[in-house]
PDB file of C-alpha atoms in Angstrom:
ATOM      1  CA  UNK A  19      12.017 -22.374  14.424  1.00 45.00           C
ATOM      2  CA  UNK A  20      11.849 -20.128  11.501  1.00 51.00           C
ATOM      3  CA  UNK A  21      13.803 -17.467  13.547  1.00 52.00           C
ATOM      4  CA  UNK A  22      16.637 -19.799  14.106  1.00 52.00           C
ATOM      5  CA  UNK A  23      17.532 -20.027  10.417  1.00 54.00           C
ATOM      6  CA  UNK A  24      16.322 -23.809  10.172  1.00 53.00           C
ATOM      7  CA  UNK A  25      13.775 -23.872   7.382  1.00 53.00           C
ATOM      8  CA  UNK A  26      10.257 -24.441   7.545  1.00 51.00           C
ATOM      9  CA  UNK A  27       8.355 -26.364   4.721  1.00 50.00           C
ATOM     10  CA  UNK A  28       6.143 -23.054   4.304  1.00 51.00           C
ATOM     11  CA  UNK A  29       9.460 -20.850   3.645  1.00 54.00           C
ATOM     12  CA  UNK A  30      10.698 -22.355   0.742  1.00 53.00           C
ATOM     13  CA  UNK A  31       7.324 -21.761  -0.884  1.00 61.00           C
ATOM     14  CA  UNK A  32       7.104 -18.014   0.280  1.00 74.00           C
ATOM     15  CA  UNK A  33      10.259 -17.649  -1.428  1.00 77.00           C
ATOM     16  CA  UNK A  34       9.130 -19.410  -4.500  1.00 86.00           C
ATOM     17  CA  UNK A  35       5.925 -17.169  -4.280  1.00 91.00           C
ATOM     18  CA  UNK A  36       8.023 -13.985  -3.824  1.00 92.00           C
ATOM     19  CA  UNK A  37       9.883 -14.639  -6.773  1.00 92.00           C
ATOM     20  CA  UNK A  38       6.869 -15.040  -9.211  1.00 93.00           C
ATOM     21  CA  UNK A  39       5.654 -12.009  -7.848  1.00 94.00           C
ATOM     22  CA  UNK A  40       8.693 -10.049  -8.459  1.00 93.00           C
ATOM     23  CA  UNK A  41       8.540 -11.758 -12.184  1.00 93.00           C
ATOM     24  CA  UNK A  42       5.053 -10.516 -12.620  1.00 93.00           C
ATOM     25  CA  UNK A  43       6.164  -7.282 -12.125  1.00 93.00           C
ATOM     26  CA  UNK A  44       9.422  -6.885 -13.788  1.00 93.00           C
ATOM     27  CA  UNK A  45       9.655  -5.148 -17.134  1.00 91.00           C
ATOM     28  CA  UNK A  46       9.951  -6.190 -20.638  1.00 90.00           C
ATOM     29  CA  UNK A  47       8.101  -9.952 -19.677  1.00 92.00           C
ATOM     30  CA  UNK A  48       6.641 -11.494 -22.863  1.00 93.00           C
ATOM     31  CA  UNK A  49       3.086 -11.338 -23.564  1.00 93.00           C
ATOM     32  CA  UNK A  50       2.467 -15.221 -23.449  1.00 93.00           C
ATOM     33  CA  UNK A  51       4.189 -15.225 -19.644  1.00 94.00           C
ATOM     34  CA  UNK A  52       2.042 -12.402 -18.538  1.00 93.00           C
ATOM     35  CA  UNK A  53      -0.985 -14.693 -19.864  1.00 93.00           C
ATOM     36  CA  UNK A  54       0.190 -17.352 -17.850  1.00 94.00           C
ATOM     37  CA  UNK A  55       0.686 -15.240 -14.482  1.00 95.00           C
ATOM     38  CA  UNK A  56      -2.965 -13.774 -15.151  1.00 94.00           C
ATOM     39  CA  UNK A  57      -4.024 -17.148 -14.256  1.00 94.00           C
ATOM     40  CA  UNK A  58      -1.839 -18.199 -11.295  1.00 94.00           C
ATOM     41  CA  UNK A  59      -4.042 -19.305  -8.024  1.00 93.00           C
ATOM     42  CA  UNK A  60      -2.130 -17.134  -5.730  1.00 94.00           C
ATOM     43  CA  UNK A  61      -3.981 -13.863  -5.849  1.00 95.00           C
ATOM     44  CA  UNK A  62      -0.551 -11.643  -4.825  1.00 95.00           C
ATOM     45  CA  UNK A  63       0.589 -12.625  -8.401  1.00 95.00           C
ATOM     46  CA  UNK A  64      -2.498 -11.875 -10.283  1.00 95.00           C
ATOM     47  CA  UNK A  65      -2.445  -8.317  -7.919  1.00 95.00           C
ATOM     48  CA  UNK A  66       1.077  -7.617  -9.772  1.00 95.00           C
ATOM     49  CA  UNK A  67      -0.047  -8.685 -13.473  1.00 96.00           C
ATOM     50  CA  UNK A  68      -3.585  -6.448 -12.563  1.00 95.00           C
ATOM     51  CA  UNK A  69      -0.949  -3.389 -11.592  1.00 95.00           C
ATOM     52  CA  UNK A  70       0.775  -3.650 -14.778  1.00 95.00           C
ATOM     53  CA  UNK A  71       0.884  -0.438 -17.296  1.00 94.00           C
ATOM     54  CA  UNK A  72       0.802  -2.636 -20.022  1.00 92.00           C
ATOM     55  CA  UNK A  73      -2.113  -5.360 -18.491  1.00 92.00           C
ATOM     56  CA  UNK A  74      -4.018  -5.969 -21.599  1.00 92.00           C
ATOM     57  CA  UNK A  75      -7.863  -4.948 -22.029  1.00 93.00           C
ATOM     58  CA  UNK A  76      -9.087  -8.541 -22.021  1.00 93.00           C
ATOM     59  CA  UNK A  77      -7.268  -9.715 -18.873  1.00 94.00           C
ATOM     60  CA  UNK A  78      -8.144  -6.303 -17.106  1.00 95.00           C
ATOM     61  CA  UNK A  79     -11.995  -7.671 -17.788  1.00 95.00           C
ATOM     62  CA  UNK A  80     -11.344 -10.865 -16.202  1.00 95.00           C
ATOM     63  CA  UNK A  81      -9.604  -9.216 -13.075  1.00 96.00           C
ATOM     64  CA  UNK A  82     -12.487  -6.724 -12.699  1.00 96.00           C
ATOM     65  CA  UNK A  83     -14.717  -9.765 -11.659  1.00 96.00           C
ATOM     66  CA  UNK A  84     -11.814 -11.550  -9.570  1.00 95.00           C
ATOM     67  CA  UNK A  85     -13.629 -12.924  -6.534  1.00 94.00           C
ATOM     68  CA  UNK A  86     -10.590 -11.365  -4.535  1.00 95.00           C
ATOM     69  CA  UNK A  87     -10.581  -7.840  -3.749  1.00 95.00           C
ATOM     70  CA  UNK A  88      -7.176  -7.090  -3.287  1.00 95.00           C
ATOM     71  CA  UNK A  89      -6.884  -8.114  -6.979  1.00 96.00           C
ATOM     72  CA  UNK A  90      -9.563  -5.660  -8.243  1.00 96.00           C
ATOM     73  CA  UNK A  91      -8.187  -2.881  -5.984  1.00 96.00           C
ATOM     74  CA  UNK A  92      -4.957  -3.233  -7.669  1.00 96.00           C
ATOM     75  CA  UNK A  93      -6.681  -3.078 -11.109  1.00 96.00           C
ATOM     76  CA  UNK A  94      -8.450  -0.072  -9.800  1.00 96.00           C
ATOM     77  CA  UNK A  95      -4.983   1.739  -8.772  1.00 95.00           C
ATOM     78  CA  UNK A  96      -3.484   0.596 -11.916  1.00 94.00           C
ATOM     79  CA  UNK A  97      -2.053   3.055 -14.431  1.00 94.00           C
ATOM     80  CA  UNK A  98      -3.009   1.210 -17.524  1.00 93.00           C
ATOM     81  CA  UNK A  99      -6.577   0.896 -16.311  1.00 95.00           C
ATOM     82  CA  UNK A 100      -8.911   1.244 -19.447  1.00 94.00           C
ATOM     83  CA  UNK A 101     -12.200   3.597 -19.729  1.00 93.00           C
ATOM     84  CA  UNK A 102     -14.558   0.734 -20.044  1.00 94.00           C
ATOM     85  CA  UNK A 103     -13.338  -0.982 -17.086  1.00 95.00           C
ATOM     86  CA  UNK A 104     -12.942   1.852 -14.837  1.00 95.00           C
ATOM     87  CA  UNK A 105     -17.078   2.150 -15.730  1.00 95.00           C
ATOM     88  CA  UNK A 106     -17.059  -1.790 -14.518  1.00 95.00           C
ATOM     89  CA  UNK A 107     -15.312  -1.177 -11.244  1.00 96.00           C
ATOM     90  CA  UNK A 108     -17.463   1.576 -10.297  1.00 95.00           C
ATOM     91  CA  UNK A 109     -20.504  -0.266  -9.924  1.00 95.00           C
ATOM     92  CA  UNK A 110     -18.061  -2.759  -7.413  1.00 95.00           C
ATOM     93  CA  UNK A 111     -20.001  -3.134  -3.734  1.00 93.00           C
ATOM     94  CA  UNK A 112     -16.085  -3.110  -2.307  1.00 94.00           C
ATOM     95  CA  UNK A 113     -15.297   0.353  -0.557  1.00 94.00           C
ATOM     96  CA  UNK A 114     -11.849  -0.101  -1.146  1.00 95.00           C
ATOM     97  CA  UNK A 115     -12.159  -0.756  -4.754  1.00 96.00           C
ATOM     98  CA  UNK A 116     -14.069   2.523  -5.228  1.00 96.00           C
ATOM     99  CA  UNK A 117     -11.745   4.478  -3.213  1.00 95.00           C
ATOM    100  CA  UNK A 118      -8.973   3.223  -5.349  1.00 95.00           C
ATOM    101  CA  UNK A 119     -10.760   4.141  -8.346  1.00 96.00           C
ATOM    102  CA  UNK A 120     -11.241   7.467  -7.256  1.00 95.00           C
ATOM    103  CA  UNK A 121      -7.530   7.875  -6.580  1.00 94.00           C
ATOM    104  CA  UNK A 122      -6.327   7.102  -9.532  1.00 94.00           C
ATOM    105  CA  UNK A 123      -5.164   9.729 -12.074  1.00 91.00           C
ATOM    106  CA  UNK A 124      -5.840   7.362 -14.860  1.00 91.00           C
ATOM    107  CA  UNK A 125      -9.862   7.115 -14.146  1.00 93.00           C
ATOM    108  CA  UNK A 126     -11.672   9.028 -16.631  1.00 94.00           C
ATOM    109  CA  UNK A 127     -13.886  11.919 -15.966  1.00 93.00           C
ATOM    110  CA  UNK A 128     -17.533  10.490 -16.731  1.00 93.00           C
ATOM    111  CA  UNK A 129     -16.522   8.027 -14.176  1.00 95.00           C
ATOM    112  CA  UNK A 130     -14.962  10.182 -11.526  1.00 94.00           C
ATOM    113  CA  UNK A 131     -18.451  12.197 -11.785  1.00 94.00           C
ATOM    114  CA  UNK A 132     -20.298   9.048 -11.098  1.00 94.00           C
ATOM    115  CA  UNK A 133     -18.211   8.458  -8.129  1.00 94.00           C
ATOM    116  CA  UNK A 134     -18.785  11.861  -6.938  1.00 94.00           C
ATOM    117  CA  UNK A 135     -22.428  11.197  -6.737  1.00 94.00           C
ATOM    118  CA  UNK A 136     -22.154   8.393  -4.598  1.00 93.00           C
ATOM    119  CA  UNK A 137     -23.963   7.659  -1.553  1.00 93.00           C
ATOM    120  CA  UNK A 138     -20.753   6.932   0.467  1.00 92.00           C
ATOM    121  CA  UNK A 139     -19.655  10.278   1.467  1.00 93.00           C
ATOM    122  CA  UNK A 140     -15.840   9.402   1.617  1.00 92.00           C
ATOM    123  CA  UNK A 141     -16.000   7.928  -1.780  1.00 94.00           C
ATOM    124  CA  UNK A 142     -17.731  10.833  -3.381  1.00 94.00           C
ATOM    125  CA  UNK A 143     -15.056  13.430  -1.399  1.00 94.00           C
ATOM    126  CA  UNK A 144     -12.264  11.587  -3.076  1.00 94.00           C
ATOM    127  CA  UNK A 145     -13.706  11.360  -6.615  1.00 94.00           C
ATOM    128  CA  UNK A 146     -14.772  15.155  -6.189  1.00 93.00           C
ATOM    129  CA  UNK A 147     -10.970  15.952  -4.962  1.00 93.00           C
ATOM    130  CA  UNK A 148      -9.709  14.108  -7.872  1.00 91.00           C
ATOM    131  CA  UNK A 149     -12.017  15.971 -10.331  1.00 91.00           C
ATOM    132  CA  UNK A 150     -10.931  19.263  -8.571  1.00 90.00           C
ATOM    133  CA  UNK A 151      -7.358  18.316  -9.585  1.00 83.00           C
ATOM    134  CA  UNK A 152      -6.468  18.155  -5.952  1.00 63.00           C
ATOM    135  CA  UNK A 153      -3.001  15.911  -6.042  1.00 48.00           C
ATOM    136  CA  UNK A 154      -4.193  12.638  -3.927  1.00 49.00           C
ATOM    137  CA  UNK A 155      -0.880  11.051  -3.856  1.00 50.00           C
ATOM    138  CA  UNK A 156       2.697  12.605  -4.407  1.00 42.00           C
ATOM    139  CA  UNK A 157       4.799  11.415  -7.208  1.00 47.00           C
ATOM    140  CA  UNK A 158       8.006   9.700  -6.242  1.00 49.00           C
ATOM    141  CA  UNK A 159      10.182  12.611  -7.871  1.00 46.00           C
ATOM    142  CA  UNK A 160       8.225  14.952  -5.787  1.00 44.00           C
ATOM    143  CA  UNK A 161       9.383  12.983  -2.645  1.00 41.00           C
ATOM    144  CA  UNK A 162      12.848  12.422  -3.598  1.00 45.00           C
ATOM    145  CA  UNK A 163      12.646  16.121  -4.208  1.00 44.00           C
ATOM    146  CA  UNK A 164      11.444  17.011  -0.652  1.00 42.00           C
ATOM    147  CA  UNK A 165      14.038  14.274   0.928  1.00 46.00           C
ATOM    148  CA  UNK A 166      16.928  15.432  -1.062  1.00 47.00           C
ATOM    149  CA  UNK A 167      16.525  19.283   0.365  1.00 46.00           C
ATOM    150  CA  UNK A 168      19.259  20.591   2.561  1.00 48.00           C
ATOM    151  CA  UNK A 169      17.918  21.405   6.059  1.00 49.00           C
ATOM    152  CA  UNK A 170      18.965  24.412   7.795  1.00 49.00           C
ATOM    153  CA  UNK A 171      20.238  23.727  10.976  1.00 49.00           C
ATOM    154  CA  UNK A 172      21.794  25.942  13.855  1.00 49.00           C
ATOM    155  CA  UNK A 173      23.057  25.876  17.446  1.00 49.00           C
ATOM    156  CA  UNK A 174      19.389  26.322  18.723  1.00 52.00           C
ATOM    157  CA  UNK A 175      17.843  23.059  16.618  1.00 50.00           C
ATOM    158  CA  UNK A 176      21.111  20.859  17.745  1.00 51.00           C
ATOM    159  CA  UNK A 177      20.272  20.821  21.363  1.00 55.00           C
ATOM    160  CA  UNK A 178      16.590  20.371  21.097  1.00 54.00           C
ATOM    161  CA  UNK A 179      14.683  17.168  21.369  1.00 51.00           C
ATOM    162  CA  UNK A 180      14.131  15.518  18.180  1.00 53.00           C
ATOM    163  CA  UNK A 181      10.707  15.029  19.235  1.00 53.00           C
ATOM    164  CA  UNK A 182       9.648  18.678  19.632  1.00 56.00           C
ATOM    165  CA  UNK A 183       9.110  21.157  21.995  1.00 60.00           C
ATOM    166  CA  UNK A 184       8.712  18.417  24.857  1.00 58.00           C
ATOM    167  CA  UNK A 185      10.461  18.812  27.968  1.00 60.00           C
ATOM    168  CA  UNK A 186      12.966  16.626  28.880  1.00 61.00           C
ATOM    169  CA  UNK A 187      11.999  13.754  31.511  1.00 66.00           C
ATOM    170  CA  UNK A 188      13.679  13.575  34.602  1.00 73.00           C
ATOM    171  CA  UNK A 189      13.315  10.281  36.234  1.00 72.00           C
ATOM    172  CA  UNK A 190      13.134   9.427  40.124  1.00 78.00           C
ATOM    173  CA  UNK A 191      16.574   8.671  41.625  1.00 80.00           C
ATOM    174  CA  UNK A 192      17.215   4.988  41.870  1.00 78.00           C
ATOM    175  CA  UNK A 193      16.118   3.559  45.146  1.00 81.00           C
ATOM    176  CA  UNK A 194      18.755   2.211  47.453  1.00 82.00           C
ATOM    177  CA  UNK A 195      18.466  -0.633  49.517  1.00 83.00           C
ATOM    178  CA  UNK A 196      20.744  -1.259  52.543  1.00 84.00           C
ATOM    179  CA  UNK A 197      22.196  -4.605  53.381  1.00 82.00           C
ATOM    180  CA  UNK A 198      20.517  -7.062  55.347  1.00 81.00           C
ATOM    181  CA  UNK A 199      21.558  -8.051  58.770  1.00 77.00           C
ATOM    182  CA  UNK A 200      22.194 -11.299  59.519  1.00 65.00           C
ATOM    183  CA  UNK A 201      23.374 -14.701  57.399  1.00 58.00           C
ATOM    184  CA  UNK A 202      22.793 -14.685  53.602  1.00 60.00           C
ATOM    185  CA  UNK A 203      19.764 -14.149  51.599  1.00 60.00           C
ATOM    186  CA  UNK A 204      16.189 -15.504  52.369  1.00 58.00           C
ATOM    187  CA  UNK A 205      14.702 -18.436  50.869  1.00 56.00           C
TER     188      UNK A 205
END
């Protein structure tokens, strides 16, 4: 029914939730509204508030103890992460929180050093890469620069398959069935 264009009861709620999430991500939101949205019952709204670069320290402290892992991951990956909160998140049991913390460029060095000594190899490796200065995620400017580069094209590449150096498939001929002798189709 939803694909037919007939509204379903949950659709209106989804549009309302989407609007609240977009509001929570918007720039220039008053502090009083941020405080209201931080207490929202939907985790998606709390995630949006936790990932804000201007998320207040007290709010970060409460999000660090949120029962939803996705909210703690959003906080750990946020650009405005406070050093004290990063220390609290470094003690989290969830692997996804620790990985997000290790990938975050705002994570303090002493927290990364603690994560580099973590018993889980993947967390330790990510933290060590952050300590070594390896870029773990490309910035939007770098991605845009790569996508906007003119690509060299020549006649040889125009004729080739876009999939690479694979040989084109040759399909078998379509079988032809001779007409049946006798009266119409069998039933």
